[in-house]
Coordinates of C-alpha atoms in Angstrom, one line a residue:
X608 CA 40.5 32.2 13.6
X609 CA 36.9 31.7 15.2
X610 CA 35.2 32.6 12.2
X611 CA 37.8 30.1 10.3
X612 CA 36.9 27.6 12.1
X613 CA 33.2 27.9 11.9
X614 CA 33.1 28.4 8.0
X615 CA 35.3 24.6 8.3
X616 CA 32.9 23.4 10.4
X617 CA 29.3 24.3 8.6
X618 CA 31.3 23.0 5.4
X619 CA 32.0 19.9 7.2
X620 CA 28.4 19.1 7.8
X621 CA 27.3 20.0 4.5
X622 CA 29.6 18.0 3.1
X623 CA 28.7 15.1 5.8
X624 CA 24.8 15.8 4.6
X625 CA 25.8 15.5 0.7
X626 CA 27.3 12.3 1.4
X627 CA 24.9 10.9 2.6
X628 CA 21.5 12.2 1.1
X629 CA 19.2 9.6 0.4
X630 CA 18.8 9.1 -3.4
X631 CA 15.0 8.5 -4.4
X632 CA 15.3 4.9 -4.8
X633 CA 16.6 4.8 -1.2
X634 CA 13.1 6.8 0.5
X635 CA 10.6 5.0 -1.8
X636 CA 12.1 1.4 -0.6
X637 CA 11.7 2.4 3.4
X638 CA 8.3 4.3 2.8
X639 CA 7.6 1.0 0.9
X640 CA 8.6 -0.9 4.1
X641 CA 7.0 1.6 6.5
X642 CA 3.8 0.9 4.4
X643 CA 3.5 -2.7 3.6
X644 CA 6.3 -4.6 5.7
X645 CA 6.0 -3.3 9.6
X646 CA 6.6 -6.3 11.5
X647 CA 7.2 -9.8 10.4
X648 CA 3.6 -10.5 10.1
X649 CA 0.2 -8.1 11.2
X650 CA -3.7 -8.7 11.1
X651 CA -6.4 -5.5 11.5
X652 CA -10.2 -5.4 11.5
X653 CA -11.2 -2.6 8.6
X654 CA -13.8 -1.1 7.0
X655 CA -14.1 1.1 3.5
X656 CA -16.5 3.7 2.7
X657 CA -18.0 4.3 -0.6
X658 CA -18.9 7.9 -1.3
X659 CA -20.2 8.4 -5.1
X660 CA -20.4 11.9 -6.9
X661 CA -24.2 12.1 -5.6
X662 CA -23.1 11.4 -1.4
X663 CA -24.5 8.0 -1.3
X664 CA -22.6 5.5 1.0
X665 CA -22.3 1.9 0.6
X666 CA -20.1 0.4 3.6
X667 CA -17.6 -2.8 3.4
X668 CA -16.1 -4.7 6.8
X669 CA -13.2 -7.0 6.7
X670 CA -10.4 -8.9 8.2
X671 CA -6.9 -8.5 6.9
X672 CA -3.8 -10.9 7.6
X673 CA -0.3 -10.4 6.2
X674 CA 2.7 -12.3 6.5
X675 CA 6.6 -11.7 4.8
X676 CA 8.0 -14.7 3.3
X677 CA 11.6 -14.7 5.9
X678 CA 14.9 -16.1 4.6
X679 CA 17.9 -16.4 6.5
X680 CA 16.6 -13.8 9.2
X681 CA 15.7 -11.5 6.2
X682 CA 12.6 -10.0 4.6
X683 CA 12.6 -11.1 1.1
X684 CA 10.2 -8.7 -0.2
X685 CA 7.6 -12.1 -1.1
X686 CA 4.6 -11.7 0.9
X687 CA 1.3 -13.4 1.9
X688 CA -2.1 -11.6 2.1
X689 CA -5.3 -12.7 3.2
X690 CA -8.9 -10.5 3.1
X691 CA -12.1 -12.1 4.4
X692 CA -15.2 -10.1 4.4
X693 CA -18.1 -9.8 7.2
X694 CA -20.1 -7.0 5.8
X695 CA -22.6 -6.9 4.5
X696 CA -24.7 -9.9 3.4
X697 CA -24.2 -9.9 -0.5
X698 CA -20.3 -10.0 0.2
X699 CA -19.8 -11.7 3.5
X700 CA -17.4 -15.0 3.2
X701 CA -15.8 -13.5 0.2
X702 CA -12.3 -13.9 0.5
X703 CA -9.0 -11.9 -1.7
X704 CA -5.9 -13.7 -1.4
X705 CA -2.7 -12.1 -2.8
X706 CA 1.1 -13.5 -3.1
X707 CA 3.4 -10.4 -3.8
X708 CA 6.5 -11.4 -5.6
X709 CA 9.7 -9.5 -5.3
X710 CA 10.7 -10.1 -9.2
X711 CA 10.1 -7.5 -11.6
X712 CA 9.5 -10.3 -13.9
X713 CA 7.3 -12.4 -12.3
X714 CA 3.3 -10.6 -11.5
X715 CA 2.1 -10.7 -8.1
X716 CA -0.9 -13.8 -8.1
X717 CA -4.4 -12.6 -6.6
X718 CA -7.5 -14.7 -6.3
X719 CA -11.0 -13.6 -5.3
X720 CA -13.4 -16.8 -3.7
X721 CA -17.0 -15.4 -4.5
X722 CA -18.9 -17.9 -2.2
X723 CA -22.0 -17.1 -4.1
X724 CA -20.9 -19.0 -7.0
X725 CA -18.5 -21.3 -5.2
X726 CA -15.8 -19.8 -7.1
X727 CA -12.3 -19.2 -7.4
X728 CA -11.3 -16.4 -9.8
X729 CA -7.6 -15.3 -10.6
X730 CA -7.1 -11.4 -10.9
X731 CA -5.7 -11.0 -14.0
X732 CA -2.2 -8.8 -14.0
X733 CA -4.0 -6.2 -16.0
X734 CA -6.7 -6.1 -13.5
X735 CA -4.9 -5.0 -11.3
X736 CA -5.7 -1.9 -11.3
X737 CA -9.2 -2.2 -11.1
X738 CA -11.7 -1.3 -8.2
X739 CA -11.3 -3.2 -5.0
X740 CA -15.1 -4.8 -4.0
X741 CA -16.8 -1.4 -5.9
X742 CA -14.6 1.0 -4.0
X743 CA -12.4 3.6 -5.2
X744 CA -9.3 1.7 -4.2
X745 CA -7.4 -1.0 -6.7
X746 CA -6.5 -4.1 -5.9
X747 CA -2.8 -2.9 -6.3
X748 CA -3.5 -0.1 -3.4
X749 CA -4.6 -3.0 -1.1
X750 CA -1.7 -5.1 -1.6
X751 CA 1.1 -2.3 -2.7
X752 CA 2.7 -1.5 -6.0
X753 CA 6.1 -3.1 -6.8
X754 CA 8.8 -0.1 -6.6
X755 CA 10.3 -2.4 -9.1
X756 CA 8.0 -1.3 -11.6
X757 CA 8.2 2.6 -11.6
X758 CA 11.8 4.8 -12.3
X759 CA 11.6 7.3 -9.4
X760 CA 13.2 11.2 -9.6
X761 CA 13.6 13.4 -6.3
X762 CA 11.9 16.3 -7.1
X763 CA 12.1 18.5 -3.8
X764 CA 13.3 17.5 0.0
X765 CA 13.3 21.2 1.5
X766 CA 10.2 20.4 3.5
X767 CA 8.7 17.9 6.3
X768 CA 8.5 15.3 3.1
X769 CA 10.3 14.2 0.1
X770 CA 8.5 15.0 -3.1
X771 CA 9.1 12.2 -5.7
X772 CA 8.2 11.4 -9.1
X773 CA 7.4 7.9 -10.5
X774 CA 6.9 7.2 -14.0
X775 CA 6.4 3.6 -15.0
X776 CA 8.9 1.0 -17.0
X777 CA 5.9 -0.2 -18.8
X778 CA 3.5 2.3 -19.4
X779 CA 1.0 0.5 -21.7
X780 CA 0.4 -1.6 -18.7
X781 CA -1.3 1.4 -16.5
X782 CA -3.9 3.9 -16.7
X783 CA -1.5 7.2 -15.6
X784 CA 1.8 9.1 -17.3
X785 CA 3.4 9.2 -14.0
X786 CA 2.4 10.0 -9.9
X787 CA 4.1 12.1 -7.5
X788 CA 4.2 11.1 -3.8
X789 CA 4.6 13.2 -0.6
X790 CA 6.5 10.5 2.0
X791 CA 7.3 12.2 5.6
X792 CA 11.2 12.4 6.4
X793 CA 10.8 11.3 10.0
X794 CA 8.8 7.4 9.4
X795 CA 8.6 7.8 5.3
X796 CA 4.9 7.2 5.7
X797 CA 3.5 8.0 2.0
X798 CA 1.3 11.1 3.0
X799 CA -0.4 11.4 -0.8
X800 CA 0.0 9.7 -3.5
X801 CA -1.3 12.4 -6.9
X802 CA -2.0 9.9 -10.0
X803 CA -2.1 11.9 -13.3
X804 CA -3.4 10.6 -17.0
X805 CA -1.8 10.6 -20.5
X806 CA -3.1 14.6 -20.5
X807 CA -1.7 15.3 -17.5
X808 CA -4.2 15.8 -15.8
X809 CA -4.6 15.2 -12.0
X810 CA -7.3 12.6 -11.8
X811 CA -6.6 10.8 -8.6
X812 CA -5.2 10.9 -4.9
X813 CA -4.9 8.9 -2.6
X814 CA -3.9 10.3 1.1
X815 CA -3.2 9.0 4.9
X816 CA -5.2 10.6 6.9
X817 CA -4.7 9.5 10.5
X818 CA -1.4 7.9 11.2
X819 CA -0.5 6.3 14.4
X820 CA 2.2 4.6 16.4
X821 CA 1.4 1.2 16.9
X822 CA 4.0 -1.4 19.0
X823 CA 6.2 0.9 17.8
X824 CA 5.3 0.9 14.1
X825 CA 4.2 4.4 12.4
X826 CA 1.0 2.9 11.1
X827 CA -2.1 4.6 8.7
X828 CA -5.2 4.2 10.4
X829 CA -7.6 6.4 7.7
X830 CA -6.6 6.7 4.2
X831 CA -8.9 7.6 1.8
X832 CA -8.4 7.5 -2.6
X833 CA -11.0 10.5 -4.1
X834 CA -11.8 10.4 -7.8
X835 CA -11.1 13.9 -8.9
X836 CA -13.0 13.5 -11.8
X837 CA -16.0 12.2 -10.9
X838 CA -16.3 13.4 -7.1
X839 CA -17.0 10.3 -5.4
X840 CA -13.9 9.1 -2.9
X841 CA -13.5 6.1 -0.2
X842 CA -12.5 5.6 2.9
X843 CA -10.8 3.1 4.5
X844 CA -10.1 3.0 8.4
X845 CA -8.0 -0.1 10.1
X846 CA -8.7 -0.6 14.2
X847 CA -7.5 -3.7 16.8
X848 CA -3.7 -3.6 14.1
X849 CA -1.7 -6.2 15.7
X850 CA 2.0 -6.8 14.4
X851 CA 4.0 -10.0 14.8
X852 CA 1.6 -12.3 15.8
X853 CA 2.9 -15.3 14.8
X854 CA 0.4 -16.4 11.8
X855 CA 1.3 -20.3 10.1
X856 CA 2.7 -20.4 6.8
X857 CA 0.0 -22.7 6.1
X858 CA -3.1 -20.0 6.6
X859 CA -1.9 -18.5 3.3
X860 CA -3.0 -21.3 1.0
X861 CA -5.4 -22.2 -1.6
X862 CA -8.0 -23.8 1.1
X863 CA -7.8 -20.6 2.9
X864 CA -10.3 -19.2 0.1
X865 CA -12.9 -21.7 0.4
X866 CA -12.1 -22.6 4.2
X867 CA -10.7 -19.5 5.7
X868 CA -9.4 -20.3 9.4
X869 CA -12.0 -18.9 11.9
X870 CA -9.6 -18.4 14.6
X871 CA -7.5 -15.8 13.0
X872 CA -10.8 -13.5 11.3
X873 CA -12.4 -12.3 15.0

Protein backbone atom coordinates (compact mmCIF):
# COMPACT_ATOMS: atom_id res chain seq x y z
CA UNK A 1 0.00 0.00 0.00
CA UNK A 2 3.05 2.38 0.93
CA UNK A 3 4.77 1.73 -2.16
CA UNK A 4 1.24 2.35 -3.98
CA UNK A 5 0.99 5.26 -2.76
CA UNK A 6 4.33 6.61 -3.54
CA UNK A 7 4.41 5.40 -7.24
CA UNK A 8 0.78 7.77 -7.22
CA UNK A 9 2.49 10.40 -5.74
CA UNK A 10 5.95 10.70 -8.01
CA UNK A 11 3.37 10.34 -11.00
CA UNK A 12 1.42 13.06 -9.53
CA UNK A 13 4.34 15.47 -9.67
CA UNK A 14 5.46 14.52 -12.94
CA UNK A 15 2.42 14.95 -14.29
CA UNK A 16 2.08 18.44 -12.28
CA UNK A 17 5.74 19.23 -13.91
CA UNK A 18 4.42 18.25 -17.60
CA UNK A 19 1.69 20.57 -17.27
CA UNK A 20 3.27 23.05 -16.64
CA UNK A 21 6.74 23.10 -18.45
CA UNK A 22 7.64 26.18 -19.93
CA UNK A 23 7.39 26.02 -23.74
CA UNK A 24 10.46 27.88 -25.46
CA UNK A 25 8.48 30.86 -26.44
CA UNK A 26 7.63 31.15 -22.67
CA UNK A 27 11.71 31.33 -21.33
CA UNK A 28 12.91 33.43 -24.25
CA UNK A 29 10.07 36.28 -23.40
CA UNK A 30 11.21 36.35 -19.43
CA UNK A 31 14.97 36.10 -20.22
CA UNK A 32 14.02 38.85 -22.75
CA UNK A 33 12.43 40.80 -19.77
CA UNK A 34 15.17 39.76 -17.25
CA UNK A 35 17.54 41.34 -19.93
CA UNK A 36 16.15 44.48 -21.33
CA UNK A 37 12.94 45.39 -19.14
CA UNK A 38 14.11 45.15 -15.20
CA UNK A 39 12.32 47.95 -13.71
CA UNK A 40 10.09 50.48 -15.22
CA UNK A 41 12.98 52.63 -16.28
CA UNK A 42 17.19 52.23 -15.38
CA UNK A 43 20.34 54.48 -16.21
CA UNK A 44 24.19 52.90 -15.76
CA UNK A 45 27.64 54.49 -16.31
CA UNK A 46 29.59 51.76 -18.86
CA UNK A 47 32.47 51.29 -20.59
CA UNK A 48 33.47 48.77 -23.75
CA UNK A 49 36.72 47.30 -24.45
CA UNK A 50 38.01 46.72 -27.86
CA UNK A 51 40.49 43.81 -28.11
CA UNK A 52 41.55 43.12 -31.90
CA UNK A 53 43.19 39.70 -33.16
CA UNK A 54 46.71 41.51 -32.44
CA UNK A 55 45.80 42.55 -28.35
CA UNK A 56 45.44 46.12 -28.94
CA UNK A 57 42.81 48.00 -26.86
CA UNK A 58 40.91 50.91 -27.71
CA UNK A 59 38.48 51.92 -24.68
CA UNK A 60 34.73 53.62 -25.04
CA UNK A 61 32.80 55.31 -21.76
CA UNK A 62 29.20 56.05 -21.78
CA UNK A 63 25.95 56.91 -20.17
CA UNK A 64 22.96 54.74 -20.81
CA UNK A 65 19.17 55.65 -19.92
CA UNK A 66 16.20 53.38 -20.64
CA UNK A 67 12.64 53.84 -20.16
CA UNK A 68 9.30 51.22 -21.14
CA UNK A 69 6.64 52.90 -22.81
CA UNK A 70 3.60 51.87 -19.74
CA UNK A 71 -0.03 51.48 -20.68
CA UNK A 72 -2.73 50.85 -18.33
CA UNK A 73 -0.20 49.70 -15.58
CA UNK A 74 1.52 47.40 -18.22
CA UNK A 75 4.78 47.07 -20.04
CA UNK A 76 3.98 47.30 -23.66
CA UNK A 77 7.13 45.95 -24.87
CA UNK A 78 7.81 49.89 -26.75
CA UNK A 79 10.83 51.23 -25.18
CA UNK A 80 13.07 54.41 -25.11
CA UNK A 81 16.94 54.36 -25.13
CA UNK A 82 19.28 56.92 -24.81
CA UNK A 83 23.49 56.53 -25.12
CA UNK A 84 25.68 59.57 -24.65
CA UNK A 85 29.39 59.17 -24.85
CA UNK A 86 32.29 60.72 -22.54
CA UNK A 87 35.23 58.84 -23.77
CA UNK A 88 37.40 59.57 -25.45
CA UNK A 89 37.79 62.85 -27.34
CA UNK A 90 37.11 61.86 -31.00
CA UNK A 91 33.62 60.41 -29.77
CA UNK A 92 32.66 62.41 -26.75
CA UNK A 93 28.98 64.14 -27.13
CA UNK A 94 28.06 61.51 -29.59
CA UNK A 95 24.74 60.44 -28.76
CA UNK A 96 22.61 56.77 -30.02
CA UNK A 97 19.03 57.03 -29.48
CA UNK A 98 16.82 54.01 -30.06
CA UNK A 99 12.76 53.51 -29.99
CA UNK A 100 12.13 49.60 -29.77
CA UNK A 101 8.79 48.73 -31.22
CA UNK A 102 6.85 45.77 -30.04
CA UNK A 103 5.40 45.06 -33.79
CA UNK A 104 6.96 42.45 -35.84
CA UNK A 105 6.03 44.65 -38.66
CA UNK A 106 7.19 47.86 -37.79
CA UNK A 107 11.53 48.16 -37.34
CA UNK A 108 12.81 49.55 -34.21
CA UNK A 109 14.08 53.48 -35.23
CA UNK A 110 17.80 54.34 -34.18
CA UNK A 111 19.62 57.58 -34.74
CA UNK A 112 23.37 58.31 -34.12
CA UNK A 113 24.17 62.49 -33.51
CA UNK A 114 27.86 62.69 -34.64
CA UNK A 115 28.65 66.18 -33.13
CA UNK A 116 31.57 66.38 -35.32
CA UNK A 117 29.51 66.93 -38.25
CA UNK A 118 26.46 68.36 -36.50
CA UNK A 119 24.60 65.43 -37.65
CA UNK A 120 21.77 63.33 -37.28
CA UNK A 121 21.95 59.91 -39.04
CA UNK A 122 19.18 57.16 -39.05
CA UNK A 123 20.48 53.48 -38.63
CA UNK A 124 19.20 51.93 -41.36
CA UNK A 125 17.14 48.45 -40.38
CA UNK A 126 19.77 46.52 -42.26
CA UNK A 127 22.37 48.11 -40.18
CA UNK A 128 21.38 46.89 -37.57
CA UNK A 129 23.51 44.54 -37.21
CA UNK A 130 26.51 46.35 -37.72
CA UNK A 131 29.39 47.30 -35.09
CA UNK A 132 28.38 49.41 -32.19
CA UNK A 133 31.08 52.72 -32.15
CA UNK A 134 34.05 50.03 -33.67
CA UNK A 135 33.30 47.39 -31.10
CA UNK A 136 32.46 43.91 -31.55
CA UNK A 137 28.89 44.41 -30.32
CA UNK A 138 25.79 45.46 -32.91
CA UNK A 139 23.69 47.92 -32.50
CA UNK A 140 20.89 45.23 -32.04
CA UNK A 141 23.01 43.72 -28.88
CA UNK A 142 22.80 47.20 -27.32
CA UNK A 143 19.27 47.68 -27.61
CA UNK A 144 17.92 43.76 -27.81
CA UNK A 145 16.64 41.65 -30.62
CA UNK A 146 12.89 41.45 -31.09
CA UNK A 147 11.87 37.68 -29.99
CA UNK A 148 9.27 38.50 -32.55
CA UNK A 149 11.62 37.96 -35.15
CA UNK A 150 13.23 34.53 -34.51
CA UNK A 151 11.04 30.89 -34.27
CA UNK A 152 12.56 29.33 -31.07
CA UNK A 153 12.85 25.23 -30.42
CA UNK A 154 13.80 23.80 -26.72
CA UNK A 155 16.56 21.87 -27.36
CA UNK A 156 17.66 20.53 -23.76
CA UNK A 157 16.35 21.76 -20.07
CA UNK A 158 18.21 18.83 -17.94
CA UNK A 159 20.73 21.35 -16.64
CA UNK A 160 21.13 24.79 -14.60
CA UNK A 161 19.93 26.41 -18.16
CA UNK A 162 17.54 25.94 -20.92
CA UNK A 163 19.33 25.32 -24.22
CA UNK A 164 17.27 26.98 -27.14
CA UNK A 165 17.42 27.34 -30.67
CA UNK A 166 16.41 30.43 -32.75
CA UNK A 167 16.31 30.45 -36.32
CA UNK A 168 15.04 33.65 -38.01
CA UNK A 169 11.51 34.38 -39.96
CA UNK A 170 13.50 36.35 -42.37
CA UNK A 171 16.71 35.06 -42.94
CA UNK A 172 17.91 37.23 -45.83
CA UNK A 173 17.74 40.04 -43.44
CA UNK A 174 20.72 38.60 -41.10
CA UNK A 175 24.20 37.49 -41.28
CA UNK A 176 23.59 33.81 -39.28
CA UNK A 177 21.48 30.36 -40.09
CA UNK A 178 20.33 30.28 -36.57
CA UNK A 179 21.87 30.89 -32.70
CA UNK A 180 21.56 28.85 -29.74
CA UNK A 181 21.20 30.47 -26.26
CA UNK A 182 22.08 29.17 -22.78
CA UNK A 183 19.33 31.24 -20.35
CA UNK A 184 19.72 30.21 -16.42
CA UNK A 185 16.43 28.45 -14.99
CA UNK A 186 16.56 30.40 -11.72
CA UNK A 187 16.53 34.54 -13.21
CA UNK A 188 16.50 33.44 -17.20
CA UNK A 189 19.58 35.67 -17.53
CA UNK A 190 20.86 34.69 -21.17
CA UNK A 191 24.34 33.24 -20.12
CA UNK A 192 25.68 32.79 -23.98
CA UNK A 193 24.40 33.55 -26.86
CA UNK A 194 26.49 31.01 -29.95
CA UNK A 195 25.77 32.86 -33.47
CA UNK A 196 26.53 30.42 -36.34
CA UNK A 197 26.76 31.36 -40.38
CA UNK A 198 25.13 29.86 -43.57
CA UNK A 199 28.11 26.93 -43.18
CA UNK A 200 27.36 26.34 -39.85
CA UNK A 201 29.98 27.44 -38.53
CA UNK A 202 30.36 28.93 -35.06
CA UNK A 203 31.55 32.41 -35.66
CA UNK A 204 30.31 34.36 -32.72
CA UNK A 205 29.47 34.47 -28.85
CA UNK A 206 28.45 36.57 -26.93
CA UNK A 207 28.43 35.75 -22.91
CA UNK A 208 27.50 37.37 -19.34
CA UNK A 209 30.16 37.23 -17.48
CA UNK A 210 29.50 38.80 -14.04
CA UNK A 211 25.83 38.91 -13.07
CA UNK A 212 24.62 40.60 -10.06
CA UNK A 213 21.60 41.36 -7.91
CA UNK A 214 20.79 44.78 -8.13
CA UNK A 215 17.43 46.38 -6.11
CA UNK A 216 16.43 43.16 -6.49
CA UNK A 217 16.91 42.76 -10.27
CA UNK A 218 19.44 39.81 -11.55
CA UNK A 219 21.45 42.22 -13.58
CA UNK A 220 24.81 41.63 -16.14
CA UNK A 221 27.47 43.62 -15.08
CA UNK A 222 30.41 42.16 -17.73
CA UNK A 223 29.42 40.71 -20.92
CA UNK A 224 31.68 40.37 -23.51
CA UNK A 225 30.89 39.38 -27.75
CA UNK A 226 34.43 37.53 -29.15
CA UNK A 227 34.82 37.16 -32.86
CA UNK A 228 35.73 33.53 -33.22
CA UNK A 229 36.97 34.07 -36.42
CA UNK A 230 39.16 36.70 -36.28
CA UNK A 231 40.23 36.58 -32.45
CA UNK A 232 39.56 40.05 -31.41
CA UNK A 233 36.50 40.25 -28.64
CA UNK A 234 34.94 43.24 -26.39
CA UNK A 235 34.02 43.93 -23.33
CA UNK A 236 31.52 45.72 -21.88
CA UNK A 237 31.12 46.38 -17.96
CA UNK A 238 28.01 48.52 -16.45
CA UNK A 239 28.70 50.17 -12.73
CA UNK A 240 26.38 52.91 -10.49
CA UNK A 241 22.83 50.62 -12.45
CA UNK A 242 20.02 52.38 -11.02
CA UNK A 243 16.38 50.97 -11.74
CA UNK A 244 13.17 53.01 -11.53
CA UNK A 245 14.34 56.36 -11.36
CA UNK A 246 11.70 58.19 -12.59
CA UNK A 247 13.18 59.55 -16.07
CA UNK A 248 10.55 62.18 -18.20
CA UNK A 249 9.03 60.97 -21.16
CA UNK A 250 10.27 64.03 -22.66
CA UNK A 251 14.26 63.09 -22.30
CA UNK A 252 13.64 60.54 -25.04
CA UNK A 253 13.17 62.96 -27.96
CA UNK A 254 14.73 64.26 -31.04
CA UNK A 255 16.51 67.33 -29.08
CA UNK A 256 17.94 64.82 -26.71
CA UNK A 257 20.57 64.16 -29.68
CA UNK A 258 21.73 67.44 -30.14
CA UNK A 259 20.91 68.74 -26.51
CA UNK A 260 21.19 65.79 -24.28
CA UNK A 261 19.96 66.66 -20.66
CA UNK A 262 23.06 67.15 -18.44
CA UNK A 263 21.39 66.24 -15.30
CA UNK A 264 20.56 62.75 -16.07
CA UNK A 265 24.39 61.76 -17.90
CA UNK A 266 26.67 62.21 -14.40
Amino acid sequence: MRLSLIITTVLLIMTYSTAYALTAEQIIRKAEQAAYYAGDDGSSLARIIIVDQQGRKLMRQFSLLRKDVIENGQQTGQQNLLVMFSRPTDIKGTVFRVEKSNNIEQDDNRWLYLPGLDLVKRIAASDKRTSFVGSHFFYEDVSGRSTLLDNFELLDSSGENYLIKATPKQPESVEFSHYTVQIHKQNFIPVTIDYYNQDNKHYRRVEAIQIETLQNHPTVTRSKVSDLISGGYTLMEFRNVQYDIGLPDSLFSERSLRYPPSQWFK
